[in-house]
Coordinates of C-alpha atoms in Angstrom, one line a residue:
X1 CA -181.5 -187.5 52.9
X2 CA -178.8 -190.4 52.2
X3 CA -176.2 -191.1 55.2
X4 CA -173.3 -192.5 53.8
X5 CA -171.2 -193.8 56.5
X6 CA -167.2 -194.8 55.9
X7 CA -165.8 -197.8 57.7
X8 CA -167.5 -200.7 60.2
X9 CA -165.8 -200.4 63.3
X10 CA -166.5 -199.5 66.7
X11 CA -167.9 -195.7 66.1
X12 CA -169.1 -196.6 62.5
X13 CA -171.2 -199.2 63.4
X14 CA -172.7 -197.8 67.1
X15 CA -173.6 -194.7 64.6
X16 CA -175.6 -196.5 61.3
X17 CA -177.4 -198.7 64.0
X18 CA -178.8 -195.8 66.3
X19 CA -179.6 -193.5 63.5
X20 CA -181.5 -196.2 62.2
X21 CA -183.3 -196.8 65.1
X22 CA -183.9 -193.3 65.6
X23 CA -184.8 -192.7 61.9
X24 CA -186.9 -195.7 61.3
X25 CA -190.0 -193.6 59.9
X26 CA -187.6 -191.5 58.1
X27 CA -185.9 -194.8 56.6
X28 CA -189.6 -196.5 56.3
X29 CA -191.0 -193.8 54.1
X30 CA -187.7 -193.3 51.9
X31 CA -187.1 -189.5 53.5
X32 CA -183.5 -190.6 54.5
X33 CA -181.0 -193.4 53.4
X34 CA -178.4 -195.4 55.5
X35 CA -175.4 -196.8 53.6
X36 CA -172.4 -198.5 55.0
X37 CA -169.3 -199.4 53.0
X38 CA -166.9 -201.4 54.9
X39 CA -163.2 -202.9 53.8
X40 CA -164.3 -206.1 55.3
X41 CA -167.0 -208.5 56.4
X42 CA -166.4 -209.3 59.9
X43 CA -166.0 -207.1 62.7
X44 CA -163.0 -207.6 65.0
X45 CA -163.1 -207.0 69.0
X46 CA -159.9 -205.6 68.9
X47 CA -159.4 -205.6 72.6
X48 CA -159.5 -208.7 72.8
X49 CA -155.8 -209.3 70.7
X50 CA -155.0 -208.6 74.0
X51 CA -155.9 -212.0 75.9
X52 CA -154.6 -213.8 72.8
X53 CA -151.5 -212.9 73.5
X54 CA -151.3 -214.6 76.9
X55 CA -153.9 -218.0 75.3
X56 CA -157.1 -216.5 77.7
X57 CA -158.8 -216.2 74.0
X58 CA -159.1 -218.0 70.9
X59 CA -158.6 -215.9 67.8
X60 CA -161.8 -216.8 66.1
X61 CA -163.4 -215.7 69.3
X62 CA -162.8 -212.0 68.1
X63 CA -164.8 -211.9 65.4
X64 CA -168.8 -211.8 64.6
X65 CA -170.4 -211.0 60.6
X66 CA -170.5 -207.4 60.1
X67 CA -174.0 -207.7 58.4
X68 CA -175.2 -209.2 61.2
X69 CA -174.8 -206.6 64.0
X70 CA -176.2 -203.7 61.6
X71 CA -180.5 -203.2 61.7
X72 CA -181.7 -204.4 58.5
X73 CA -182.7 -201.0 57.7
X74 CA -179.0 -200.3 56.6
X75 CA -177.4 -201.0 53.3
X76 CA -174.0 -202.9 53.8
X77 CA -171.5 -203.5 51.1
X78 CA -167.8 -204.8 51.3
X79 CA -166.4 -202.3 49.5
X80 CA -164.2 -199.9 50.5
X81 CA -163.7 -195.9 49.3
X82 CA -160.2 -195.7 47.0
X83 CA -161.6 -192.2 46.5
X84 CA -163.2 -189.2 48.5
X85 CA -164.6 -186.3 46.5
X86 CA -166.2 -184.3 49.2
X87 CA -166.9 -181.2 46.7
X88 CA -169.0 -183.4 44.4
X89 CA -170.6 -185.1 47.4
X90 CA -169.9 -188.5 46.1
X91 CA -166.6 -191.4 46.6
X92 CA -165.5 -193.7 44.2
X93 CA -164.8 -197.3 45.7
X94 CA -162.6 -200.3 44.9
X95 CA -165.2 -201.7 42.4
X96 CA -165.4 -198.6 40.6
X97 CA -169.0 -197.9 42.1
X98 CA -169.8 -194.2 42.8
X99 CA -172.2 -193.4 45.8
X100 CA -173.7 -189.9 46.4
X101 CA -174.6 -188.5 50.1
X102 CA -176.0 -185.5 51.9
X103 CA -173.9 -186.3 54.3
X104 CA -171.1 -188.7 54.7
X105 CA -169.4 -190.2 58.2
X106 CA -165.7 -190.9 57.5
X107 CA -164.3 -194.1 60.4
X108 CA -161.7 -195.4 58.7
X109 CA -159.8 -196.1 61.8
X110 CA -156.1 -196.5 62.3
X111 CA -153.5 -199.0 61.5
X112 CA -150.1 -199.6 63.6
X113 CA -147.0 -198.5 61.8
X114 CA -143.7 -200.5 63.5
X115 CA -141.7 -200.6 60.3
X116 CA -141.8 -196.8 61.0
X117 CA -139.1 -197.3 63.2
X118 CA -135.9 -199.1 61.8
X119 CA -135.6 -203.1 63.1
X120 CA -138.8 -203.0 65.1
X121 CA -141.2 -204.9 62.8
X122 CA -138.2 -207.7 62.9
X123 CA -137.6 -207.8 66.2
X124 CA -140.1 -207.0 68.5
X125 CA -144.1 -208.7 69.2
X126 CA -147.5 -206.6 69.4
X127 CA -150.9 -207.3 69.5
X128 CA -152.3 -205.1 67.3
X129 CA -153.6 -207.5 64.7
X130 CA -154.3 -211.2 64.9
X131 CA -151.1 -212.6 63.2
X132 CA -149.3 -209.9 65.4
X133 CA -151.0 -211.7 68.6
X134 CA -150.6 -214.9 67.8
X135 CA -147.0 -214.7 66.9
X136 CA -146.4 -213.4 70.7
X137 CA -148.1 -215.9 72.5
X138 CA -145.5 -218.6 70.8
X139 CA -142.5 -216.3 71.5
X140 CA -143.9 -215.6 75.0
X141 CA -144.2 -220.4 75.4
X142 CA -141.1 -220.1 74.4
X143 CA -139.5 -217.5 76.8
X144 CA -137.6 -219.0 79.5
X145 CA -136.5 -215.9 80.9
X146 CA -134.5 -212.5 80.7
X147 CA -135.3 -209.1 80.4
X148 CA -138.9 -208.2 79.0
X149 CA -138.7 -204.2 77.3
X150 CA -141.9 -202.5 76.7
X151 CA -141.0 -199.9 74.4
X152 CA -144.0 -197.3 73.4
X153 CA -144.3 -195.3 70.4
X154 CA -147.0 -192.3 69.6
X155 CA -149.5 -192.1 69.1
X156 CA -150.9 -195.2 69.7
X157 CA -154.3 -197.2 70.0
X158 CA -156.1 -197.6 73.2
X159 CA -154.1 -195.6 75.4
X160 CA -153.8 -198.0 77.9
X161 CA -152.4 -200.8 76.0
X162 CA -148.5 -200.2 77.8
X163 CA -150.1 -200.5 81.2
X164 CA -151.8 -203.3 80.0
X165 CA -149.7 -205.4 78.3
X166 CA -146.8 -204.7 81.5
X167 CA -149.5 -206.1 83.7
X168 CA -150.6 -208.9 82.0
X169 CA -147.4 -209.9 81.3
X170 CA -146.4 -209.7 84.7
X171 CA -149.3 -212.5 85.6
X172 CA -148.7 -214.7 82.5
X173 CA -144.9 -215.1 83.9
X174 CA -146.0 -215.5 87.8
X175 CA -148.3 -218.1 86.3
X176 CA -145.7 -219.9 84.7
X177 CA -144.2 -219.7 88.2
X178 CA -140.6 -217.9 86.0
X179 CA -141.3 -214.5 87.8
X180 CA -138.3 -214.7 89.0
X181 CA -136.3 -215.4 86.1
X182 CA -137.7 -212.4 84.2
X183 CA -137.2 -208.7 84.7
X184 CA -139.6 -206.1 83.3
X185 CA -138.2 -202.8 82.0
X186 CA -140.8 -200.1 80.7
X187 CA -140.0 -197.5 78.5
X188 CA -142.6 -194.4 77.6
X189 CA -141.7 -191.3 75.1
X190 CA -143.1 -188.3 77.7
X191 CA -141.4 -187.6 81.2
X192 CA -143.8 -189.3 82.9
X193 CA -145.0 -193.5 83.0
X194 CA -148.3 -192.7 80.8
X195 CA -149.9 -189.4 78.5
X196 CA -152.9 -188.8 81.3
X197 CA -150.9 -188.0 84.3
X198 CA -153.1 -188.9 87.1
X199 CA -152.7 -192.6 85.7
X200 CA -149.3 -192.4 85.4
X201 CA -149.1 -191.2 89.2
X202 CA -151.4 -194.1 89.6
X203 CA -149.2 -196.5 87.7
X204 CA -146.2 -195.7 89.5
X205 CA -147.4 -197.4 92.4
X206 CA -148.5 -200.0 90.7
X207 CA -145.0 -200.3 88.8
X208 CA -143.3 -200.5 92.2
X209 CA -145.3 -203.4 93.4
X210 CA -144.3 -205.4 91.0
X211 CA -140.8 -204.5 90.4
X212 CA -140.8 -202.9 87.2
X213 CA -137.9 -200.8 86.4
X214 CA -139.4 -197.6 83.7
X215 CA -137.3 -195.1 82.1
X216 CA -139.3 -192.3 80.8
X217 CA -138.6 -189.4 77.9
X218 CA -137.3 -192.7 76.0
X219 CA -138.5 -192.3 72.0
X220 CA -137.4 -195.2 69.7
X221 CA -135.3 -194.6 67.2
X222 CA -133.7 -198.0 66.2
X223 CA -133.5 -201.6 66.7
X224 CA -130.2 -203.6 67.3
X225 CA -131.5 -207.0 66.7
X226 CA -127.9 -208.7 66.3
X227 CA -127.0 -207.3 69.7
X228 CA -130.8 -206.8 71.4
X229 CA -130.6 -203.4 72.1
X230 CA -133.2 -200.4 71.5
X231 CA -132.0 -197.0 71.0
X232 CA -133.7 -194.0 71.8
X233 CA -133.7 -190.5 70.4
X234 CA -132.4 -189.2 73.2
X235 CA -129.1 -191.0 72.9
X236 CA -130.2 -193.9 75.4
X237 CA -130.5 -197.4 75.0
X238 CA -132.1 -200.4 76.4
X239 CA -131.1 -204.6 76.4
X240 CA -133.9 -206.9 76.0
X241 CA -134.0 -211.0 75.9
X242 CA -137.7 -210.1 74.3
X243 CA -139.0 -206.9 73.0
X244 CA -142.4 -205.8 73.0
X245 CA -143.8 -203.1 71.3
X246 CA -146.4 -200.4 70.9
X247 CA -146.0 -199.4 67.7
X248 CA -146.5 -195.4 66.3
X249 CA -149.6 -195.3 64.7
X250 CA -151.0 -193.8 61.4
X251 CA -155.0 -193.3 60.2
X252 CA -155.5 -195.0 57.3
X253 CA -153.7 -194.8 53.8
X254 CA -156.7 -193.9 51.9
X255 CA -157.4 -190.9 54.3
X256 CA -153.4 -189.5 53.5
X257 CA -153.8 -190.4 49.8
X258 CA -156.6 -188.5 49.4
X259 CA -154.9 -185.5 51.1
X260 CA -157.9 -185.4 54.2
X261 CA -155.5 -185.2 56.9
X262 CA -151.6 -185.1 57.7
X263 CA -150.6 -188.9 58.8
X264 CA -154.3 -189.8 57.9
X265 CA -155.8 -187.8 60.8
X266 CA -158.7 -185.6 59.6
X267 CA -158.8 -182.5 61.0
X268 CA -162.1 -182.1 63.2
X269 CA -164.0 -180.1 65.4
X270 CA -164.1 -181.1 68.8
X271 CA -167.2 -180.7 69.9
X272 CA -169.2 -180.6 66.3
X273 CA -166.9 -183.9 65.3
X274 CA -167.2 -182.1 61.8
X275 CA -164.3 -182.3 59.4
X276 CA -162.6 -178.7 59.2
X277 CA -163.7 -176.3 56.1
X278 CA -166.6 -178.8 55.7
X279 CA -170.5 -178.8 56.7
X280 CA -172.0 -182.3 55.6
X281 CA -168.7 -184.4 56.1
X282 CA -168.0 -185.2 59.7
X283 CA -165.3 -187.5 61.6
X284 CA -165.3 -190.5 63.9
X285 CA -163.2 -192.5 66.5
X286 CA -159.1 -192.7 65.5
X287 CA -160.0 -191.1 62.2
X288 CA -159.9 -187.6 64.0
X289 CA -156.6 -185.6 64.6
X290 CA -158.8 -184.9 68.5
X291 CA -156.3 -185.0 71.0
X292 CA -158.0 -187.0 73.0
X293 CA -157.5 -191.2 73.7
X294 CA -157.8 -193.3 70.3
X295 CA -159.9 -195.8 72.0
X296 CA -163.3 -197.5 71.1
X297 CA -165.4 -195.8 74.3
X298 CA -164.5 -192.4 72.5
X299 CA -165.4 -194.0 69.1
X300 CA -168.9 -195.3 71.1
X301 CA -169.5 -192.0 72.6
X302 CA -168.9 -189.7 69.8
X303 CA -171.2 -191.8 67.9
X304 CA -173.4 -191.6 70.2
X305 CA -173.5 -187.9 70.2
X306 CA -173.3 -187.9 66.1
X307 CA -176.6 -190.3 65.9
X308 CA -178.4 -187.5 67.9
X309 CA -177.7 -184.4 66.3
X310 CA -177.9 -186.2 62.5
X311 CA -181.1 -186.9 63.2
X312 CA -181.8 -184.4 64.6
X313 CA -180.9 -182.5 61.4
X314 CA -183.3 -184.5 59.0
X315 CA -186.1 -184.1 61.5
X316 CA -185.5 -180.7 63.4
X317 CA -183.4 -178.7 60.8
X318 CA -180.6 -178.4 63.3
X319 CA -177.8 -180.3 65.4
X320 CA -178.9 -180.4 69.2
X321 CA -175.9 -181.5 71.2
X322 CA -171.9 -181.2 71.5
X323 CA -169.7 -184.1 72.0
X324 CA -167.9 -183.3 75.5
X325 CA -165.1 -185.5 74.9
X326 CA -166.2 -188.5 77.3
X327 CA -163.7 -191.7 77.1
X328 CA -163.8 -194.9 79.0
X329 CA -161.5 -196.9 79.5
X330 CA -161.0 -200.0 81.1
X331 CA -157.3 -201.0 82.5
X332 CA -156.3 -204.6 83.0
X333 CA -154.4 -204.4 86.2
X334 CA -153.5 -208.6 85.8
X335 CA -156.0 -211.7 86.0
X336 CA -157.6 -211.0 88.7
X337 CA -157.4 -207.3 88.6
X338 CA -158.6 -204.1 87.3
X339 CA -159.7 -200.6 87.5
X340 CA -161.3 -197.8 84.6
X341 CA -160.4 -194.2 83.7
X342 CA -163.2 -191.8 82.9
X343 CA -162.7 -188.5 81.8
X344 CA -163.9 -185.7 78.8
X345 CA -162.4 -182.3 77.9
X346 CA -162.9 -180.5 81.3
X347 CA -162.8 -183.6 83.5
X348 CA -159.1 -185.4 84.1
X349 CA -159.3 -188.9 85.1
X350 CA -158.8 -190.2 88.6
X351 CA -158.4 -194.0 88.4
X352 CA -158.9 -196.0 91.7
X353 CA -157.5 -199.2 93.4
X354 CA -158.0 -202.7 90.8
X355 CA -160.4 -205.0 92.6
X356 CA -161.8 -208.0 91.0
X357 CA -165.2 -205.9 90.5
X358 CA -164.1 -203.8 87.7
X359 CA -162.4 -207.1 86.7
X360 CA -165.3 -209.4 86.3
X361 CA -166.8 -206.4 84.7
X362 CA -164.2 -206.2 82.6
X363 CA -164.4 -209.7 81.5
X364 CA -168.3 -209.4 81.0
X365 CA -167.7 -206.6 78.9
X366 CA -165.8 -209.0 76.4
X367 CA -169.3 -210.4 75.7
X368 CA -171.3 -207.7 76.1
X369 CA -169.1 -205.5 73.4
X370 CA -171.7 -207.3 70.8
X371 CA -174.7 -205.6 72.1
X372 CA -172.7 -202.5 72.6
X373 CA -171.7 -202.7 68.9
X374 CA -175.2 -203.0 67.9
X375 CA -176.1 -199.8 69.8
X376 CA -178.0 -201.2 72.5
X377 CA -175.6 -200.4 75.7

């Protein structure tokens, strides 16, 4: 039985090192075959962009050797899929290789899109990739005060990154002791301050603590630069000395290219995590069109869930379990601060006061994501 799994991030990663583990007799005797094709070497914590942003992490701090997180078990090649031919059970990749599969995991991921929306690439900072990052922690040295806009598009990676970034922010400037010299304004496209309503009741509180002004049902449209202004959809605007952004996001260009999903979102069953029309090809992490967070705890837990019931398939005949739709997620409530929402498909989340607990657990977690990578939390 050959495995062929599709990308080495969070969820592709978690999966080829459990299924190893659990198909070690399987692998040992040649009855089943792991292969993981990957666009790059190294594996990126990607939560971690965010504390480069404010200097509390190096970049080179992010990264580890993709080989070296995987059980040997698994076959690993830099190479990435230019082509998926799921009727002839087989993908063609940038070197012109072709591998077969029984069964293939697609976990391509997603990629953040801000030229999408007219001026925003020019004029506004992220931290969705390391150059992204970097560049806004020398804009933010260099701020000396004004009006900080958080403008959010959709959808977006790690759902929590608006609440984030606003409460980071908020420190990094109190730390700089220019608080007062800056005024935060917070923008979201829904009528309310985030997607999961009980934390966006929570973050209301939270917002008024600190001072920060929100207008909601605001959806970017364009970018002002000459005059610093962001224009909404709905025919509002809003000035800003420095613009922050969370960009709209797309799944990957090979996933739209090869016509597997509209806007590179793979249309997947919820509980199966199968692609749709299709028995042996099945979906991972922001690579689904789930509406559910596009966050790495659901990429962790749905491989989790996938791990089980493939190998349960070479060794039973049959799947064994659903994927319920759990997510965790950590929010960064400032330095010293922080609480978590938990939540699947039947279960909203109900997010308590920060403490320095969750935190310190938080911060813990930044080390521990290694192990976690490697399947073993």
């Amino acid at each position: 039985m050959k495995i062929l799994i599709v990308g080495g991030g969070m969820g592709g990663t978690i999966l080829g090192n459990n299924l190893a583990r659990r198909l070690k007799k399987e692998l040992k005797t040649g009855k089943a075959h792991i292969t993981m094709l990957s666009a790059s070497e190294q594996h990126m914590y990607q939560p971690g962009l965010l504390y480069v942003c404010v200097g509390r992490m190096a970049p080179d701090e992010l990264y580890r050797e993709q080989a070296s997180l995987l059980e040997p078990e698994i076959e690993f090649h830099v190479d990435p899929v230019e082509e998926f031919h799921l009727e002839q059970n087989h993908v063609k990749t940038k070197s012109g290789k072709v591998y077969d599969y029984d069964m293939i995991v697609i976990a391509t991921g997603s990629r953040s899109l801000p030229e999408s929306i007219p001026g925003l690439a020019e004029n506004s900072v992220n931290c969705y990739t390391e150059a992204n990052a970097i560049e806004m922690w020398r804009q933010l040295k260099a701020f000396q005060g004004g009006t900080v806009t958080i403008a959010v598009g959709v959808p977006h990676k790690c759902p929590m990154i608006p609440l984030e970034v606003t409460f980071v922010l908020h420190d990094y400037f109190k730390e700089r002791g220019i608080l007062d010299k800056v005024k935060f304004q917070y923008t979201y496209p829904i009528g309310r301050l985030h997607s999961l309503a009980p934390v966006g009741e929570w973050a209301k509180g939270e917002f008024e603590r600190m001072g920060v002004q929100s207008e909601t049902l605001f959806n970017m449209k364009e970018v002002d630069g000459a005059n610093h202004i962001i224009h909404s959809e709905e025919g509002t605007q809003q000035p800003y000395d420095l613009l922050v952004a969370v960009p709209p996001h797309k799944g990957m260009e090979v996933i739209e290219k090869n016509g597997l999903g509209q806007n590179g979102w793979i249309p997947t069953d919820r509980h199966s995590l199968k692609m749709d029309g299709h028995d042996n090809v099945y979906v991972l992490g922001d690579t689904t069109n789930l509406p559910i967070s596009k966050a790495g705890s659901t990429a962790h837990f749905e491989a989790e869930a996938l791990a089980e019931n493939l190998a349960a398939i070479i060794k039973l005949g049959e799947p064994v379990r659903d994927y319920d739709g759990k997510v965790f997620c950590f929010i960064e409530a400032g330095k010293d601060r922080a609480t978590y929402a938990m939540f699947n498909y039947n279960q909203p989340p109900a997010p308590k006061a920060p403490n320095k607990a969750v935190h310190w657990f938080k911060m813990a977690y930044n080390q521990l994501y290694w192990a976690s990578a490697r399947g073993l939390l």
